[in-house]
PDB file of N, CA and C and ligand atoms in Angstrom:
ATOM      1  N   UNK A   1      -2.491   2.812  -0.766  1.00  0.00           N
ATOM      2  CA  UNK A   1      -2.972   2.374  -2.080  1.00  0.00           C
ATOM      3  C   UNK A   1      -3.028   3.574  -3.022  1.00  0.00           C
ATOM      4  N   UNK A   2      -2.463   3.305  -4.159  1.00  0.00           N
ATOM      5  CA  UNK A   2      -2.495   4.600  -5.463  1.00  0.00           C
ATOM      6  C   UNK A   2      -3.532   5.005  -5.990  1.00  0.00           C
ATOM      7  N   UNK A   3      -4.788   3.273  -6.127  1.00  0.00           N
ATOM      8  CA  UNK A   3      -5.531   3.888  -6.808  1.00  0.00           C
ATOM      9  C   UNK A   3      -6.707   3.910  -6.397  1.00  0.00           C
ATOM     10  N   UNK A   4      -7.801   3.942  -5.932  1.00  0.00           N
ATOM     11  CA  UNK A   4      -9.132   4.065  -5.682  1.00  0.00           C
ATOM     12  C   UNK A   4      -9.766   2.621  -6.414  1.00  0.00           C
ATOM     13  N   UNK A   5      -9.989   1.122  -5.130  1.00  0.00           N
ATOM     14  CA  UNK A   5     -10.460   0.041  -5.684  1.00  0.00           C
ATOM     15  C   UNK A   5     -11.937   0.203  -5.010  1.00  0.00           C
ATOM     16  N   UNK A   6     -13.074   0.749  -5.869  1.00  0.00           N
ATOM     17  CA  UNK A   6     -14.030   0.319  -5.498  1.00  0.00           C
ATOM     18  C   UNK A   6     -14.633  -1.147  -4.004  1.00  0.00           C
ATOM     19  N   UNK A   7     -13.919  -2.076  -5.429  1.00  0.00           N
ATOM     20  CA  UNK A   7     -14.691  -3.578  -4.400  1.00  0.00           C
ATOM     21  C   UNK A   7     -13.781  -3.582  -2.758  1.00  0.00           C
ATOM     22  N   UNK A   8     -12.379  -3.017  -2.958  1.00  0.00           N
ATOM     23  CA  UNK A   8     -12.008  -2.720  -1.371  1.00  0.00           C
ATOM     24  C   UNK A   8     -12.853  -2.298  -0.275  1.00  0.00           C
ATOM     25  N   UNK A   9     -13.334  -0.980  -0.874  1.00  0.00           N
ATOM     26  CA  UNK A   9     -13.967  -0.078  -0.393  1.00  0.00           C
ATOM     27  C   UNK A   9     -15.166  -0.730   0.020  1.00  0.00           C
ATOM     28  N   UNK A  10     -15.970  -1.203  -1.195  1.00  0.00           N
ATOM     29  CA  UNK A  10     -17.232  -2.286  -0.727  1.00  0.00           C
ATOM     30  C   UNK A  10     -17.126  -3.408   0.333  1.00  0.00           C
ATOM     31  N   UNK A  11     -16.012  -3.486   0.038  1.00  0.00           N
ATOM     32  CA  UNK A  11     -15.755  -4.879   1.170  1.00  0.00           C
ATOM     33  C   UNK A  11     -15.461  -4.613   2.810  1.00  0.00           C
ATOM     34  N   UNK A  12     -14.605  -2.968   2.989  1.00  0.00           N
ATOM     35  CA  UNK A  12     -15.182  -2.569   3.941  1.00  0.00           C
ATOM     36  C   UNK A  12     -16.220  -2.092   4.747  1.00  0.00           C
ATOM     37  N   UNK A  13     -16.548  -1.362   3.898  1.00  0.00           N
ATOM     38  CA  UNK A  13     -18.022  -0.647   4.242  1.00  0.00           C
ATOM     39  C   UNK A  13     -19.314  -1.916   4.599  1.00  0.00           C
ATOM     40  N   UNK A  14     -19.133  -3.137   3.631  1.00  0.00           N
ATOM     41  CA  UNK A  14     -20.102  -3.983   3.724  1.00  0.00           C
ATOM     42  C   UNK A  14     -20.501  -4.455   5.133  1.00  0.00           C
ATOM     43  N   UNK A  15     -19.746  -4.575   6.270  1.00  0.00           N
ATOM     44  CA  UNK A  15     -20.274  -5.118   7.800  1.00  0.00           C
ATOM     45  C   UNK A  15     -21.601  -3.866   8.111  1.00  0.00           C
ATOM     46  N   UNK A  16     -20.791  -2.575   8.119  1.00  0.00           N
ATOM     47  CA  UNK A  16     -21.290  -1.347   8.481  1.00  0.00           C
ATOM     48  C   UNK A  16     -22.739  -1.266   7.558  1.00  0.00           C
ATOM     49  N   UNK A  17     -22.598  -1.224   6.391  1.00  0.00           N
ATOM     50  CA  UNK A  17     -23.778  -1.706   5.429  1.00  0.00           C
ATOM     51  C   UNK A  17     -25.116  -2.230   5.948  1.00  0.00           C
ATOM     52  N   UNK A  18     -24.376  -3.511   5.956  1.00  0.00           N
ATOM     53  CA  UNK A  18     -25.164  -4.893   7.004  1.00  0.00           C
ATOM     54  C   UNK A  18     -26.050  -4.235   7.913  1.00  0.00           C
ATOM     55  N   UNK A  19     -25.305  -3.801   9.044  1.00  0.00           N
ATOM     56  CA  UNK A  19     -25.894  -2.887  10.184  1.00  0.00           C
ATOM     57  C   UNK A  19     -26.283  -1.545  10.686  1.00  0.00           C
ATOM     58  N   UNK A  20     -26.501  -1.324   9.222  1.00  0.00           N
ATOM     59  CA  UNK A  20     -27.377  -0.399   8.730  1.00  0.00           C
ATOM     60  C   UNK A  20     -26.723   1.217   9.719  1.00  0.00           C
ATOM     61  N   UNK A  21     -24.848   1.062   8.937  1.00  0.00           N
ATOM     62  CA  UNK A  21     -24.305   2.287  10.245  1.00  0.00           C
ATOM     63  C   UNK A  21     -24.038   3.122   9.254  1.00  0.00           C
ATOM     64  N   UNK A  22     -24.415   3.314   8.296  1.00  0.00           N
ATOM     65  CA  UNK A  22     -23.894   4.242   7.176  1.00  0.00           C
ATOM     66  C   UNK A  22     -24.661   5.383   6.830  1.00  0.00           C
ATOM     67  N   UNK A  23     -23.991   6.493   6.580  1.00  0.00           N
ATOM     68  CA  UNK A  23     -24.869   7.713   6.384  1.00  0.00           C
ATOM     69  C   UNK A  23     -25.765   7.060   5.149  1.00  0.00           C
ATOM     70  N   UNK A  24     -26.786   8.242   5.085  1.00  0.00           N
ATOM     71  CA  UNK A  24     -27.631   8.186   3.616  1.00  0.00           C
ATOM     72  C   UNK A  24     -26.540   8.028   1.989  1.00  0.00           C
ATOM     73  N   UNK A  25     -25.447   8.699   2.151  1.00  0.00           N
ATOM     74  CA  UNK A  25     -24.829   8.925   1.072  1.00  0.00           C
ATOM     75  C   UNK A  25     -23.839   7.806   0.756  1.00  0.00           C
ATOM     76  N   UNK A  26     -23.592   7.247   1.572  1.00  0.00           N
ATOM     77  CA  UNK A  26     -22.621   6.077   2.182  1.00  0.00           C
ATOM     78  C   UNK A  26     -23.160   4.995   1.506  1.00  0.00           C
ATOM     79  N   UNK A  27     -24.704   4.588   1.901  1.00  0.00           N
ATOM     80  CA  UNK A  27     -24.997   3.562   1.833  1.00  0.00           C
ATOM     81  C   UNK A  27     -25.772   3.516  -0.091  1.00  0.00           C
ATOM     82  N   UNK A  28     -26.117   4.939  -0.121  1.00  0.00           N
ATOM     83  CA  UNK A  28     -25.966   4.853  -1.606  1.00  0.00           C
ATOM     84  C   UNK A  28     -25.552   4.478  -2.379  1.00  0.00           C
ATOM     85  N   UNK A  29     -24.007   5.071  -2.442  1.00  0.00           N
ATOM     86  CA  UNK A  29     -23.314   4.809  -3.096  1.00  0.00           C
ATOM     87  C   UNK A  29     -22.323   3.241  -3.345  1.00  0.00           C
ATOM     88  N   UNK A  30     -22.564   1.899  -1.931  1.00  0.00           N
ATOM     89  CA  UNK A  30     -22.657   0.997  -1.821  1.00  0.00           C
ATOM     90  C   UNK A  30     -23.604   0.296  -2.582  1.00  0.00           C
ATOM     91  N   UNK A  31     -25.009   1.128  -2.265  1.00  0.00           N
ATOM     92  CA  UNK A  31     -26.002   0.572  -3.284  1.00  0.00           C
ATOM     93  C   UNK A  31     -25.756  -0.027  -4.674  1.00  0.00           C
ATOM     94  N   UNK A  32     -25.472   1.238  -5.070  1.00  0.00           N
ATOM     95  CA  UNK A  32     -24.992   1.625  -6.729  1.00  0.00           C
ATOM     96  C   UNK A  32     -23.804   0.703  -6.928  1.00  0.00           C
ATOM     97  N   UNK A  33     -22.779   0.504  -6.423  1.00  0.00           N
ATOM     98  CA  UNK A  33     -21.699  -0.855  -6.484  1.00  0.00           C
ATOM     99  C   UNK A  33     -22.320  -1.801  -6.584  1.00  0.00           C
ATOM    100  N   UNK A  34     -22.628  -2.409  -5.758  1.00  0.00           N
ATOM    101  CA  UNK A  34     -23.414  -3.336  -5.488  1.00  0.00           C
ATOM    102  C   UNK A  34     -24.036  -3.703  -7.073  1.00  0.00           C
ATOM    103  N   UNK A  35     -25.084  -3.221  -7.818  1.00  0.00           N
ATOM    104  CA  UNK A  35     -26.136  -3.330  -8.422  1.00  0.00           C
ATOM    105  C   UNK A  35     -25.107  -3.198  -9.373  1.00  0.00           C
ATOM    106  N   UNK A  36     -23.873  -2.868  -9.691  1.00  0.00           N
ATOM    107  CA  UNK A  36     -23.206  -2.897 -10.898  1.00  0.00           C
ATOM    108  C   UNK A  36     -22.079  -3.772 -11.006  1.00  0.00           C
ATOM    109  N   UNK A  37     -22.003  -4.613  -9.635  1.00  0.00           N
ATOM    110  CA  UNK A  37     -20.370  -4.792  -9.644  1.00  0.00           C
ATOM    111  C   UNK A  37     -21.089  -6.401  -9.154  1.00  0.00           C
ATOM    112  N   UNK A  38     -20.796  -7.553 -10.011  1.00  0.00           N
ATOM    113  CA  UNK A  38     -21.168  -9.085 -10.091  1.00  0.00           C
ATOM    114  C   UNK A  38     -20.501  -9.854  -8.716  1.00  0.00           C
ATOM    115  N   UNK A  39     -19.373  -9.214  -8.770  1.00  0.00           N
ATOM    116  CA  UNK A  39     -18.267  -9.785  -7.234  1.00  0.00           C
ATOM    117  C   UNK A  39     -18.917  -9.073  -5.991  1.00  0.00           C
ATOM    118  N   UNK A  40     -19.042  -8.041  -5.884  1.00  0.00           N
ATOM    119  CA  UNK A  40     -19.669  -7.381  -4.410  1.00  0.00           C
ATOM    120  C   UNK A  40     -20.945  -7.934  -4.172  1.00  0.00           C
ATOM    121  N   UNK A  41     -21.648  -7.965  -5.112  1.00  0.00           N
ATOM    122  CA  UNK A  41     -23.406  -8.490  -5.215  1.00  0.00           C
ATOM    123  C   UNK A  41     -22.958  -9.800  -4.547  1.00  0.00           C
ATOM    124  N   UNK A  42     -22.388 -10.913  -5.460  1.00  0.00           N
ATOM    125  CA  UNK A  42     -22.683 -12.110  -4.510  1.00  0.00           C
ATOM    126  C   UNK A  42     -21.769 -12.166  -3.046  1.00  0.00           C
ATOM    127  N   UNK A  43     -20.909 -11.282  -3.000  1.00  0.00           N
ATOM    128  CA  UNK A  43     -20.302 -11.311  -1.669  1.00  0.00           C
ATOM    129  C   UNK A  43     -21.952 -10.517  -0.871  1.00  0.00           C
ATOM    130  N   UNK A  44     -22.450  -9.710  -1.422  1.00  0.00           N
ATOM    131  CA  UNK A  44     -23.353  -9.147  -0.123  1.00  0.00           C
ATOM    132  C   UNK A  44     -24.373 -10.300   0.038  1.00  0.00           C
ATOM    133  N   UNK A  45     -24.815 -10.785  -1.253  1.00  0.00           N
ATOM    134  CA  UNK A  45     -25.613 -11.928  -0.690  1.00  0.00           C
ATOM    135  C   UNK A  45     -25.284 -12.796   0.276  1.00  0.00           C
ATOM    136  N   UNK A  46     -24.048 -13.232   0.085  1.00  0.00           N
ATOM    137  CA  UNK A  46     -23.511 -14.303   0.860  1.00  0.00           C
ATOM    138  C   UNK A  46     -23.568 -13.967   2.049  1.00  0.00           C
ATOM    139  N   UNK A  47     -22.731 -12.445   2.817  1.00  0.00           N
ATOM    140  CA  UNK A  47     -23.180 -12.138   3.824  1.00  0.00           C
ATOM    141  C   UNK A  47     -23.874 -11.774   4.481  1.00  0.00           C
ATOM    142  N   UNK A  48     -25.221 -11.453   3.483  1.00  0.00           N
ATOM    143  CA  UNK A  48     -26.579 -10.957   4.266  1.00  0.00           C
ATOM    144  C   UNK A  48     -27.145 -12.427   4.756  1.00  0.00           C
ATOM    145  N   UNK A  49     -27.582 -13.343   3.701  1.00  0.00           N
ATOM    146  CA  UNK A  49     -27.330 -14.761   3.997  1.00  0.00           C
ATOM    147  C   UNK A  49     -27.212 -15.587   4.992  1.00  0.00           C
ATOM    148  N   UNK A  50     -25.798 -15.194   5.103  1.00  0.00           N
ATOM    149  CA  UNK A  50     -25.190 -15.835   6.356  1.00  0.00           C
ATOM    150  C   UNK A  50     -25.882 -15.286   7.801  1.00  0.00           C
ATOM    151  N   UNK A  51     -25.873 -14.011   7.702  1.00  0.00           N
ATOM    152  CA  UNK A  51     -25.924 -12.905   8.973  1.00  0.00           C
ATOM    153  C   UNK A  51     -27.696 -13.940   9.259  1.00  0.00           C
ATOM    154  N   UNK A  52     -28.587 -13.428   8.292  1.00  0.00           N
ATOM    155  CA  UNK A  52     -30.037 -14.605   8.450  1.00  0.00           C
ATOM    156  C   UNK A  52     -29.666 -15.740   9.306  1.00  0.00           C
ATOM    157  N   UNK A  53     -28.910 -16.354   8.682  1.00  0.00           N
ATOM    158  CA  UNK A  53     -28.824 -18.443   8.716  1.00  0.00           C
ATOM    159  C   UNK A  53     -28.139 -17.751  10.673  1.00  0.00           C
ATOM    160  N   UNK A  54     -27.441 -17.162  10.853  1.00  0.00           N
ATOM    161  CA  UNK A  54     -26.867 -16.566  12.245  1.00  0.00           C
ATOM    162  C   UNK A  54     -27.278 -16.150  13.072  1.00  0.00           C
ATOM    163  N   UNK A  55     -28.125 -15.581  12.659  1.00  0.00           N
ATOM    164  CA  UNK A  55     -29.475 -15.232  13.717  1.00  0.00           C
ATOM    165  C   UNK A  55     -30.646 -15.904  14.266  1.00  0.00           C
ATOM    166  N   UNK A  56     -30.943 -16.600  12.992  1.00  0.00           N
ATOM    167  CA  UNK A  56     -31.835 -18.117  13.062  1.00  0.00           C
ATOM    168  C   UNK A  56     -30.782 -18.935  13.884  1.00  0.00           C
ATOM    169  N   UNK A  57     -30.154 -19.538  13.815  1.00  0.00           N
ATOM    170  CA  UNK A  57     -28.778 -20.520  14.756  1.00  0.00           C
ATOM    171  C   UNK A  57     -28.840 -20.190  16.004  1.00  0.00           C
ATOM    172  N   UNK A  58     -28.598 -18.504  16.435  1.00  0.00           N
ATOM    173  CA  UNK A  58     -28.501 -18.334  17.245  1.00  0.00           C
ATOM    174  C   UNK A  58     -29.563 -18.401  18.065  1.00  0.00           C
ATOM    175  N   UNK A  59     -30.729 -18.798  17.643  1.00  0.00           N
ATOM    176  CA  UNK A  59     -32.308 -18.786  18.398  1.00  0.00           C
ATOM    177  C   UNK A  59     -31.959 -19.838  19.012  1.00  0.00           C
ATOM    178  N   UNK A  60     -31.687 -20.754  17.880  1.00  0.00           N
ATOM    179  CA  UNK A  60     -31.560 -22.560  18.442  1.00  0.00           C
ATOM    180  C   UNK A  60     -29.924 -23.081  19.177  1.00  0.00           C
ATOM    181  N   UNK A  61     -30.243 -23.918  19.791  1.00  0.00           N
ATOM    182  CA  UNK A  61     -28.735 -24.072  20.234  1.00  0.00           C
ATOM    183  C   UNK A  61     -27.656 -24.575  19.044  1.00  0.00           C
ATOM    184  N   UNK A  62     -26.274 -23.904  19.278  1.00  0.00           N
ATOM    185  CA  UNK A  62     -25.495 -24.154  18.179  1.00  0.00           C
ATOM    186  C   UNK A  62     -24.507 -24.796  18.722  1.00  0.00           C
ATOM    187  N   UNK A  63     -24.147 -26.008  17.643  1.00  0.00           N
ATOM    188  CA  UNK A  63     -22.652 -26.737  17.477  1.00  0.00           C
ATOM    189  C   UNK A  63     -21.855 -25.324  17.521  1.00  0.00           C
ATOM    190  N   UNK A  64     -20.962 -25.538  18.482  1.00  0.00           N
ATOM    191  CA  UNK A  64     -19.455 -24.655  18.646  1.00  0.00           C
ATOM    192  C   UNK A  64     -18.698 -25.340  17.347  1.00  0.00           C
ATOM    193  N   UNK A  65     -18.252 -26.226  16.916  1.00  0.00           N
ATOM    194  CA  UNK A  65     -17.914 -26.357  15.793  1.00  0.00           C
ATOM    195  C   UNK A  65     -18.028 -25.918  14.585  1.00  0.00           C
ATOM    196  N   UNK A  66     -19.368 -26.054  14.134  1.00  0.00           N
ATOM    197  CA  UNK A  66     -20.038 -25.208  13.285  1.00  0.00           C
ATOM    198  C   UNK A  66     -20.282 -23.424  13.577  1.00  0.00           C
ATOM    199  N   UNK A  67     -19.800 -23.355  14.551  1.00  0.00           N
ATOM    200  CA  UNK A  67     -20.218 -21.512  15.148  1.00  0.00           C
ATOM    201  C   UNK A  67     -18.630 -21.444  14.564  1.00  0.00           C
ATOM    202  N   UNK A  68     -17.201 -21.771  14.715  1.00  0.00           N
ATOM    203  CA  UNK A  68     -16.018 -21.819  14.560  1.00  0.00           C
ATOM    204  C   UNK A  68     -16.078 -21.867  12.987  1.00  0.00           C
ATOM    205  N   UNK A  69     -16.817 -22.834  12.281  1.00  0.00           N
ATOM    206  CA  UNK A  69     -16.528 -22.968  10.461  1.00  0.00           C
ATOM    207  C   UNK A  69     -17.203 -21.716  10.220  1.00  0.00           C
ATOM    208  N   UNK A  70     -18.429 -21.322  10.495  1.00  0.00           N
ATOM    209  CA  UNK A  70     -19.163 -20.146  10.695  1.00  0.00           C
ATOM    210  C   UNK A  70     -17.839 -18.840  10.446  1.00  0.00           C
ATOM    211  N   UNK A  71     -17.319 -18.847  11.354  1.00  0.00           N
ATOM    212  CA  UNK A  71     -16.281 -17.619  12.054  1.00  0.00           C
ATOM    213  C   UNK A  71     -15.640 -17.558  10.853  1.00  0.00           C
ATOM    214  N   UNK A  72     -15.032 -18.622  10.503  1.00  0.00           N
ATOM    215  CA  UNK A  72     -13.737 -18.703   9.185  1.00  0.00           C
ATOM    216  C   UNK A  72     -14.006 -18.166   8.395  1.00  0.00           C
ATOM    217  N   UNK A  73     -15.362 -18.486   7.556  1.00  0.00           N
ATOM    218  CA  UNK A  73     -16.041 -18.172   6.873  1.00  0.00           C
ATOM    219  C   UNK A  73     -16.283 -17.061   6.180  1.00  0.00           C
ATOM    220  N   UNK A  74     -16.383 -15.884   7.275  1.00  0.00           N
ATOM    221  CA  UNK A  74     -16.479 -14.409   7.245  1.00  0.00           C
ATOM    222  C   UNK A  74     -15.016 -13.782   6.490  1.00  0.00           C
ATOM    223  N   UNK A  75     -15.310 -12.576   6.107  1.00  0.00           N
ATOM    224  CA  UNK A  75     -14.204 -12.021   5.243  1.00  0.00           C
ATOM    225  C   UNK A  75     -13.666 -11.236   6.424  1.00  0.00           C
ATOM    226  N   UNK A  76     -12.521 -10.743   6.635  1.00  0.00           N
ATOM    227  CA  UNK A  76     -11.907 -10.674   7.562  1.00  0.00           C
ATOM    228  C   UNK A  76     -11.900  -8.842   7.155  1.00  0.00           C
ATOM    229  N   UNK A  77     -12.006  -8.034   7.997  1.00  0.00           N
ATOM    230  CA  UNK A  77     -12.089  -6.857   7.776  1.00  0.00           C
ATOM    231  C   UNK A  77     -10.917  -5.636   6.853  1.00  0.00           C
ATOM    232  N   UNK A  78      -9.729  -6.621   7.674  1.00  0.00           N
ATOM    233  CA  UNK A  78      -9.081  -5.820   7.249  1.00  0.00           C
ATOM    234  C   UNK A  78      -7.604  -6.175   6.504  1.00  0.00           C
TER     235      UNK A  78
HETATM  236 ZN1   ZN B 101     -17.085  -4.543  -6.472  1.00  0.00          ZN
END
C-alpha cells in the first residue's frame, strides 16, 4: 500500500485492541482514531458489543447456528 490508511490500520489493530495486547502507545493512538474517525467508532462499538453479547452466549448454551451467523459476522482480519 502507497499510502498510510488510518481505518486499515484501525481495523487491524482493533482484535488486539479488544484484548487489551497493545503497547501503551499503540493503544493510544487507536484511542485518538477512534474518537475522531465516525467509521472505526461504530465498527469498535459493534465489536466490543458483540465480544459482550459472546461472552454472555457463551455462559448459556448456544444455537451452533447462530454461533456460525455470529462467525460471519466478524470482520475478517486480513
Ligand atoms: Zn477510521
Amino acid at each position: 500500500m502507497a499510502t498510510f490508511d488510518p481505518c486499515a490500520w484501525c481495523e487491524e489493530i482493533l482484535q488486539p485492541y479488544l484484548d487489551r495486547h497493545l503497547t501503551e502507545r499503540e493503544r493510544a493512538e487507536a484511542q485518538s482514531h477512534i474518537d475522531q474517525c465516525g467509521y472505526c467508532a461504530k465498527r469498535y462499538r459493534f465489536e466490543s458489543g458483540l465480544r459482550q453479547f459472546v461472552r454472555q452466549a457463551a455462559i448459556e448454551e448456544m444455537d451452533p447456528a447462530l454461533k456460525e451467523r455470529l462467525a460471519a459476522l466478524r470482520t475478517p482480519l486480513l
